[in-house]
Coordinates of C-alpha atoms in Angstrom, one line a residue:
X118 CA 8.7 -38.6 295.3
X119 CA 7.3 -35.4 293.8
X120 CA 4.4 -35.8 291.5
X121 CA 3.3 -39.0 289.7
X122 CA 6.0 -41.2 288.2
X123 CA 5.5 -42.1 284.5
X124 CA 5.8 -45.8 283.5
X125 CA 6.9 -45.8 279.9
X126 CA 6.6 -49.1 278.1
X127 CA 10.0 -48.7 276.5
X128 CA 11.9 -48.1 279.8
X129 CA 13.6 -51.3 281.0
X130 CA 14.4 -50.3 284.6
X131 CA 12.9 -47.8 287.0
X132 CA 13.5 -47.3 290.7
X133 CA 12.1 -44.7 293.1
X134 CA 11.1 -44.1 296.7
X135 CA 7.5 -43.6 297.5
X136 CA 5.8 -42.2 300.7
X137 CA 6.5 -44.1 303.8
X138 CA 10.0 -45.0 302.5
X139 CA 8.7 -47.9 300.5
X140 CA 10.9 -48.7 297.5
X141 CA 9.3 -49.2 294.1
X142 CA 11.1 -51.0 291.3
X143 CA 10.0 -51.9 287.8
X144 CA 11.7 -54.2 285.3
X145 CA 10.6 -54.7 281.7
X146 CA 12.1 -58.0 280.5
X147 CA 13.2 -58.3 276.8
X148 CA 10.2 -60.6 276.3
X149 CA 7.8 -57.9 277.3
X150 CA 7.0 -59.2 280.8
X151 CA 6.6 -56.3 283.3
X152 CA 7.5 -56.9 286.9
X153 CA 6.8 -54.3 289.6
X154 CA 7.5 -54.5 293.3
X155 CA 6.9 -52.2 296.3
X156 CA 9.2 -53.2 299.2
X157 CA 7.5 -52.0 302.4
X158 CA 9.7 -51.5 305.5
X159 CA 8.8 -53.9 308.3
X160 CA 6.5 -56.1 306.3
X161 CA 6.6 -59.9 307.0
X162 CA 4.2 -60.9 304.2
X163 CA 3.7 -60.1 300.5
X164 CA 0.8 -60.0 298.1
X165 CA 1.5 -61.0 294.5
X166 CA -0.6 -60.6 291.4
X167 CA -0.3 -61.9 287.9
X168 CA -2.3 -59.5 285.6
X169 CA -3.4 -59.8 282.0
X170 CA -5.0 -56.7 280.5
X171 CA -7.9 -58.6 279.0
X172 CA -11.4 -58.4 280.5
X173 CA -15.0 -58.9 279.6
X174 CA -15.0 -55.9 277.3
X175 CA -12.5 -57.6 275.0
X176 CA -14.7 -60.5 274.2
X177 CA -16.5 -61.0 270.9
X178 CA -20.1 -62.2 270.7
X179 CA -19.1 -65.8 270.3
X180 CA -17.0 -65.8 273.4
X181 CA -19.0 -63.7 276.0
X182 CA -18.0 -65.0 279.4
X183 CA -14.8 -66.7 278.2
X184 CA -12.6 -64.5 280.2
X185 CA -14.4 -65.4 283.5
X186 CA -14.6 -69.0 282.4
X187 CA -10.9 -69.1 281.8
X188 CA -10.2 -67.6 285.2
X189 CA -11.9 -70.6 286.8
X190 CA -10.1 -73.1 284.6
X191 CA -6.6 -71.9 285.4
X192 CA -7.1 -73.3 288.9
X193 CA -8.0 -76.7 287.5
X194 CA -4.6 -78.1 286.8
X195 CA -1.5 -77.7 284.7
X196 CA 1.0 -80.1 283.0
X197 CA 2.7 -80.6 286.3
X198 CA 0.1 -79.8 289.0
X199 CA -3.4 -81.0 289.7
X200 CA -6.1 -78.7 291.0
X201 CA -5.5 -80.2 294.4
X202 CA -1.8 -79.6 294.2
X203 CA -2.5 -75.9 293.5
X204 CA -4.9 -75.6 296.5
X205 CA -2.6 -77.5 298.8
X206 CA 0.4 -75.3 297.9
X207 CA -1.2 -72.3 299.5
X208 CA -3.3 -74.0 302.2
X209 CA -0.2 -75.8 303.6
X210 CA 1.5 -72.4 304.4
X211 CA -1.6 -70.6 305.5
X212 CA -1.7 -68.5 302.4
X213 CA -4.6 -67.1 300.4
X214 CA -5.1 -67.4 296.7
X215 CA -7.8 -66.3 294.3
X216 CA -8.5 -64.5 291.1
X217 CA -10.8 -61.8 289.8
X218 CA -12.1 -61.0 286.3
X219 CA -13.0 -57.4 285.7
X220 CA -14.1 -55.5 282.6
X221 CA -10.6 -54.5 281.6
X222 CA -8.3 -57.1 283.2
X223 CA -7.9 -60.4 284.9
X224 CA -5.8 -60.9 288.0
X225 CA -4.6 -64.1 289.7
X226 CA -3.2 -63.3 293.2
X227 CA -2.0 -64.7 296.4
X228 CA -0.9 -63.5 299.9
X229 CA 1.8 -65.4 301.7
X230 CA 4.5 -65.0 304.3
X231 CA 7.7 -63.6 303.0
X232 CA 9.4 -67.0 303.1
X233 CA 6.7 -68.5 300.8
X234 CA 6.9 -65.9 298.1
X235 CA 9.1 -68.0 295.9
X236 CA 6.5 -70.8 296.0
X237 CA 3.7 -68.4 295.1
X238 CA 5.8 -67.3 292.0
X239 CA 6.3 -70.9 290.9
X240 CA 2.6 -71.9 291.3
X241 CA 1.1 -68.8 289.8
X242 CA 3.6 -68.9 286.9
X243 CA 2.6 -72.5 286.3
X244 CA -1.1 -71.6 286.3
X245 CA -0.6 -68.7 283.9
X246 CA 1.6 -70.6 281.4
X247 CA 0.7 -74.2 281.5
X248 CA -3.0 -74.8 282.1
X249 CA -4.3 -77.8 280.3
X250 CA -8.0 -76.9 280.3
X251 CA -8.9 -80.5 280.7
X252 CA -12.2 -81.4 278.9
X253 CA -13.7 -83.1 281.9
X254 CA -12.8 -80.1 284.2
X255 CA -14.2 -77.8 281.5
X256 CA -17.6 -79.4 281.7
X257 CA -17.5 -79.5 285.5
X258 CA -16.6 -75.9 285.7
X259 CA -19.4 -75.0 283.2
X260 CA -21.8 -76.3 285.9
X261 CA -20.1 -74.3 288.6
X262 CA -20.3 -71.1 286.6
X263 CA -23.9 -71.6 285.8
X264 CA -24.5 -72.0 289.5
X265 CA -22.6 -68.8 290.1
X266 CA -24.7 -66.9 287.6
X267 CA -27.9 -68.4 289.2
X268 CA -26.7 -67.2 292.6
X269 CA -26.2 -63.7 291.2
X270 CA -29.6 -63.8 289.6
X271 CA -31.1 -64.6 292.9
X272 CA -29.5 -61.4 294.4
X273 CA -31.6 -58.4 293.6
X274 CA -28.7 -56.1 294.2
X275 CA -26.6 -57.9 291.6
X276 CA -29.5 -57.9 289.1
X277 CA -30.1 -54.2 289.6
X278 CA -26.4 -53.5 289.0
X279 CA -26.2 -55.5 285.8
X280 CA -29.3 -53.9 284.4
X281 CA -28.0 -50.4 285.4
X282 CA -24.7 -50.9 283.6
X283 CA -26.7 -52.0 280.5
X284 CA -29.1 -49.0 280.8
X285 CA -26.4 -46.4 281.1
X286 CA -23.7 -47.8 278.8
X287 CA -25.9 -49.4 276.2
X288 CA -24.1 -51.4 273.5
X289 CA -20.7 -50.3 274.8
X290 CA -18.6 -53.4 275.7
X291 CA -18.3 -52.1 279.3
X292 CA -22.1 -52.5 279.6
X293 CA -22.0 -56.3 279.3
X294 CA -22.0 -58.6 282.4
X295 CA -18.5 -59.8 283.3
X296 CA -19.6 -63.4 283.6
X297 CA -21.6 -63.7 280.4
X298 CA -25.1 -65.2 280.5
X299 CA -26.4 -68.8 281.0
X300 CA -26.9 -68.9 277.2
X301 CA -23.3 -67.9 276.4
X302 CA -21.8 -70.2 279.0
X303 CA -23.9 -73.1 277.8
X304 CA -22.7 -72.4 274.2
X305 CA -19.0 -72.0 275.2
X306 CA -16.7 -74.6 273.8
X307 CA -13.3 -75.8 275.1
X308 CA -11.8 -74.8 271.8
X309 CA -13.0 -71.2 272.0
X310 CA -11.8 -70.8 275.6
X311 CA -8.5 -72.4 274.7
X312 CA -8.0 -70.0 271.8
X313 CA -8.8 -67.1 274.1
X314 CA -6.2 -68.4 276.5
X315 CA -3.4 -68.8 273.8
X316 CA -4.2 -65.5 272.2
X317 CA -4.0 -63.4 275.3
X318 CA -1.7 -65.1 277.9
X319 CA 1.6 -64.3 276.4
X320 CA 4.8 -62.8 277.7
X321 CA 4.1 -59.3 276.3
X322 CA 0.7 -59.4 278.0
X323 CA 1.9 -60.3 281.5
X324 CA 2.2 -57.9 284.4
X325 CA 3.4 -59.2 287.7
X326 CA 3.1 -57.0 290.8
X327 CA 4.2 -57.7 294.4
X328 CA 3.9 -55.5 297.5
X329 CA 5.2 -56.1 301.0
X330 CA 8.3 -58.1 302.0
X331 CA 9.9 -58.5 298.6
X332 CA 13.4 -58.4 297.2
X333 CA 13.1 -57.2 293.6
X334 CA 16.1 -58.9 292.2
X335 CA 15.1 -62.3 293.7
X336 CA 11.6 -61.7 292.4
X337 CA 12.8 -61.1 288.9
X338 CA 15.1 -64.1 289.0
X339 CA 12.3 -66.4 290.3
X340 CA 9.9 -65.2 287.6
X341 CA 12.5 -65.8 284.9
X342 CA 13.2 -69.3 286.1
X343 CA 9.5 -70.2 286.4
X344 CA 8.6 -68.9 283.0
X345 CA 11.6 -70.6 281.4
X346 CA 10.7 -73.9 283.0
X347 CA 7.2 -73.5 281.5
X348 CA 8.8 -73.2 278.1
X349 CA 8.3 -69.5 277.4
X350 CA 11.1 -68.1 275.2
X351 CA 12.3 -65.1 277.3
X352 CA 15.0 -64.4 274.8
X353 CA 12.5 -63.7 272.1
X354 CA 12.3 -59.9 272.2
X355 CA 8.9 -58.3 272.2
X356 CA 7.4 -55.0 273.3
X357 CA 4.7 -55.0 276.0
X358 CA 1.2 -54.7 274.6
X359 CA 0.1 -51.1 274.2
X360 CA -2.2 -49.7 276.9
X361 CA -5.8 -49.0 275.9
X362 CA -6.6 -45.7 274.2
X363 CA -7.6 -43.3 276.9
X364 CA -9.7 -41.1 274.6
X365 CA -13.0 -40.7 276.2
X366 CA -15.7 -42.7 274.4
X367 CA -19.0 -41.3 273.5
X368 CA -21.7 -43.3 275.3
X369 CA -25.0 -44.1 273.7
X370 CA -27.5 -44.7 276.4
X371 CA -29.1 -48.2 276.4
X372 CA -32.4 -47.3 278.0
X373 CA -33.8 -44.5 280.2
X374 CA -35.6 -47.1 282.4
X375 CA -35.4 -50.8 283.2
X376 CA -37.7 -52.4 285.6
X377 CA -37.4 -56.1 286.7
X378 CA -40.4 -57.2 288.7
X379 CA -39.6 -59.6 291.6
X380 CA -41.7 -60.6 294.6
X381 CA -39.3 -59.3 297.2
X382 CA -39.6 -57.1 300.3
X383 CA -37.5 -54.2 299.0
X384 CA -37.2 -52.2 295.8
X385 CA -33.6 -51.9 294.7
X386 CA -33.1 -48.6 292.8
X387 CA -30.1 -47.4 290.9
X388 CA -30.0 -44.2 288.9
X389 CA -27.2 -42.4 287.2
X390 CA -25.3 -41.2 284.2
X391 CA -22.1 -41.8 282.2
X392 CA -19.1 -40.7 284.4
X393 CA -15.5 -39.9 283.7
X394 CA -12.6 -42.1 282.6
X395 CA -9.8 -43.3 284.9
X396 CA -7.3 -41.0 283.2
X397 CA -9.5 -37.9 283.6
X398 CA -7.7 -35.2 285.5
X399 CA -10.9 -34.5 287.4
X400 CA -10.8 -37.9 289.1
X401 CA -9.9 -36.4 292.5
X402 CA -12.7 -33.9 292.1
X403 CA -15.1 -36.8 291.4
X404 CA -13.9 -38.6 294.5
X405 CA -14.7 -35.5 296.6
X406 CA -18.1 -35.1 294.9
X407 CA -18.9 -38.8 295.5
X408 CA -17.9 -38.5 299.2
X409 CA -20.1 -35.5 299.8
X410 CA -23.1 -37.0 298.0
X411 CA -23.1 -40.6 299.2
X412 CA -19.7 -41.7 300.4
X413 CA -20.4 -42.1 304.2
X414 CA -22.7 -41.7 307.1
X415 CA -22.4 -37.9 307.0
X416 CA -23.1 -37.7 303.3
X417 CA -26.1 -35.9 301.9
X418 CA -27.9 -39.1 300.7
X419 CA -27.4 -40.9 304.0
X420 CA -28.5 -37.9 306.1
X421 CA -31.5 -37.0 304.0
X422 CA -32.9 -40.4 303.1
X423 CA -31.9 -42.6 306.1
X424 CA -31.3 -40.3 309.1
X425 CA -34.0 -37.6 308.5
X426 CA -36.7 -39.7 306.9
X427 CA -36.0 -43.4 307.7
X428 CA -36.8 -44.4 304.2
X429 CA -33.8 -46.8 303.5
X430 CA -31.2 -48.8 305.3
X431 CA -28.6 -48.8 302.5
X432 CA -28.1 -45.6 300.4
X433 CA -24.9 -44.4 298.7
X434 CA -23.3 -43.2 295.5
X435 CA -20.4 -44.7 293.5
X436 CA -18.2 -43.9 290.5
X437 CA -16.4 -46.7 288.7
X438 CA -14.0 -45.5 286.1
X439 CA -12.4 -47.3 283.1
X440 CA -9.7 -46.4 280.6
X441 CA -12.1 -44.6 278.2
X442 CA -15.4 -44.3 280.0
X443 CA -17.0 -44.2 283.4
X444 CA -20.3 -44.3 285.3
X445 CA -21.8 -42.3 288.2
X446 CA -24.6 -43.9 290.1
X447 CA -26.8 -43.6 293.2
X448 CA -28.4 -46.5 295.0
X449 CA -31.1 -47.0 297.6
X450 CA -33.1 -50.0 298.8
X451 CA -36.5 -49.2 300.2
X452 CA -40.1 -50.3 300.6
X453 CA -41.8 -50.6 297.2
X454 CA -44.5 -48.2 298.4
X455 CA -41.7 -45.6 298.9
X456 CA -39.8 -46.2 295.7
X457 CA -41.2 -43.0 294.0
X458 CA -40.4 -40.8 297.0
X459 CA -36.9 -42.2 297.4
X460 CA -36.2 -41.8 293.6
X461 CA -37.3 -38.2 293.8
X462 CA -35.0 -37.6 296.8
X463 CA -32.0 -39.3 295.1
X464 CA -32.4 -37.1 292.1
X465 CA -33.0 -33.9 294.1
X466 CA -29.8 -34.4 296.0
X467 CA -27.8 -35.2 292.9
X468 CA -29.0 -32.1 291.1
X469 CA -28.7 -29.9 294.2
X470 CA -24.9 -30.4 294.0
X471 CA -24.8 -28.5 290.8
X472 CA -27.5 -26.0 291.6
X473 CA -26.3 -24.9 295.0
X474 CA -22.7 -26.2 295.2
X475 CA -21.1 -27.5 298.4
X476 CA -20.1 -25.9 301.6
X477 CA -16.6 -25.4 302.9
X478 CA -17.4 -27.8 305.8
X479 CA -18.5 -30.5 303.4
X480 CA -15.4 -30.0 301.3
X481 CA -13.0 -30.3 304.3
X482 CA -14.9 -33.3 305.6
X483 CA -14.7 -35.1 302.3
X484 CA -11.0 -34.4 301.8
X485 CA -10.4 -35.6 305.3
X486 CA -12.4 -38.8 304.8
X487 CA -10.7 -39.7 301.5
X488 CA -7.2 -38.8 302.9
X489 CA -7.7 -41.0 305.9
X490 CA -9.2 -43.9 304.0
X491 CA -6.4 -43.8 301.5
X492 CA -3.8 -43.9 304.3
X493 CA -5.5 -46.8 306.1
X494 CA -6.0 -48.8 302.9
X495 CA -2.3 -48.8 302.3
X496 CA -1.7 -50.7 305.6
X497 CA -2.7 -53.7 303.5
X498 CA -0.3 -55.2 301.0
X499 CA -3.3 -56.3 298.9
X500 CA -4.1 -52.6 298.2
X501 CA -0.5 -51.8 297.4
X502 CA -0.3 -54.7 295.0
X503 CA -3.5 -53.7 293.2
X504 CA -2.3 -50.1 293.0
X505 CA 0.8 -51.2 291.2
X506 CA -1.3 -53.3 288.8
X507 CA -3.8 -50.6 287.9
X508 CA -1.0 -48.0 287.6
X509 CA 0.8 -50.2 285.1
X510 CA -2.2 -51.5 283.1
X511 CA -4.6 -48.5 283.0
X512 CA -2.9 -45.2 284.0
X513 CA 0.7 -45.5 282.9
X514 CA 1.8 -43.6 286.0
X515 CA 2.2 -44.3 289.7
X516 CA 0.9 -41.9 292.3
X517 CA 1.9 -42.5 295.9
X518 CA 0.0 -41.4 299.0
X519 CA 1.6 -38.0 299.2
X520 CA 0.7 -37.3 295.6
X521 CA -2.8 -38.5 296.0
X522 CA -3.3 -36.3 299.1
X523 CA -1.8 -33.3 297.2
X524 CA -4.3 -33.7 294.4
X525 CA -7.2 -34.0 296.9
X526 CA -6.1 -30.8 298.6
X527 CA -6.2 -28.9 295.4
X528 CA -9.9 -29.7 294.8
X529 CA -12.1 -26.6 295.3
X530 CA -15.9 -26.2 295.9
X531 CA -16.1 -24.6 292.5
X532 CA -14.5 -27.7 290.9
X533 CA -17.1 -30.0 292.6
X534 CA -20.0 -27.8 291.5
X535 CA -18.8 -27.6 287.9
X536 CA -18.4 -31.3 287.6
X537 CA -21.8 -31.9 289.3
X538 CA -23.4 -29.6 286.7
X539 CA -21.8 -31.5 283.9
X540 CA -22.8 -34.9 285.2
X541 CA -26.4 -33.8 285.9
X542 CA -26.7 -32.7 282.3
X543 CA -26.0 -36.2 280.9
X544 CA -28.7 -38.7 280.0
X545 CA -30.2 -40.3 283.1
X546 CA -31.0 -44.0 283.4
X547 CA -32.9 -45.8 286.1
X548 CA -32.8 -49.5 286.9
X549 CA -35.2 -51.0 289.5
X550 CA -35.8 -54.5 290.8
X551 CA -38.7 -55.4 293.1
X552 CA -42.5 -55.1 293.4
X553 CA -42.6 -51.9 291.4
X554 CA -43.9 -51.0 287.9
X555 CA -42.7 -48.6 285.3
X556 CA -45.3 -46.0 286.2
X557 CA -43.6 -45.6 289.6
X558 CA -40.8 -43.7 287.8
X559 CA -42.9 -41.7 285.4
X560 CA -41.7 -38.1 285.5
X561 CA -38.1 -38.8 286.5
X562 CA -36.7 -39.5 283.1
X563 CA -36.6 -37.5 279.9
X564 CA -38.5 -40.0 277.7
X565 CA -42.1 -41.2 277.9
X566 CA -42.6 -44.4 279.8
X567 CA -44.4 -47.1 277.9
X568 CA -46.8 -49.5 279.7

């Protein structure tokens, strides 16, 4: 495989060999269902995911939290299986099954032995197509989700993260919490969640990805049988839903500073700026930049704040990217009395990347770290399955390990410095949770701090 492989929505069949002699196949059914598999030599298990490109960003004000609510409910029974039946199906074979709601997609997944893949296809297909969203289960799960939100609200790290996304991304849909709020979950109705389900869980929305021990032809046949049994008309021709517009959105900052006072032992501090989108050609450069700044124990943040000064146990940087936007952030947890000093150091290291650039040693180390981590991650079929899903839903292209390593090797110190300068010029936001006040951060942001 040379270069990334494009995944056109109007191409019915595609087959190619990726690094490590894995075989990737993709079929687009007439109904719009997309099925991708990566057959890995020597594998004895497989990870399967059912993806729908609908996440929290797609909700309207009346349905905030519905995507996550629905994710819970699809485990609660179908027209032919109870919630216990679904759980027993996987427990009885030692398999794993779960789901995740993200800002741009929802995925229901399972990991099983190769001999149990057909069962996983049947059960996951049934969940996706035939959930009954029982009224009693709906109310029970409302309570479960409220407890989940309460648990998150008790975690200062989670609170800081949610406030940080809101501060950086403002009113952009990506800035909203994935799970909604207690108020929106209390207000949710079965009818609104049911309508959300029927509007977004259709053949043309569905992407199925499998990695590991998988025969593509058997997979496709099994999916077709399961969906037909559920009553989906696979002969009704439809094009897959279009991918999201990858044009980078203009981000209007929500707030330069958000402080949530909590009587806890540490101040949790997040600061950062809008980042780059998932489709940005500089994403390899950003990965290198992030590694150098806060991606490991040899990173600048770790060495300066933890090793040299002993001011924090946890300190790092991160760079989530989405179809049309992104975010770049720096985190540290420290004593409240040291919050001002740590914030100053975080900002200084961030800005120094652009002002002084990076060394050749740092560049080599970062590329080596990312290359090794990428190779090790692909030992797990979960990672390969997720790579297929993100490639199909977000990027519209598949890059194997060799292509990823090639792109990393092309990153120069000048590329990193140029991107660092651009990021540092963007509006800065700070979010903090703990026994700190707004005055602690006076002087670090570009707007006056009110009392």
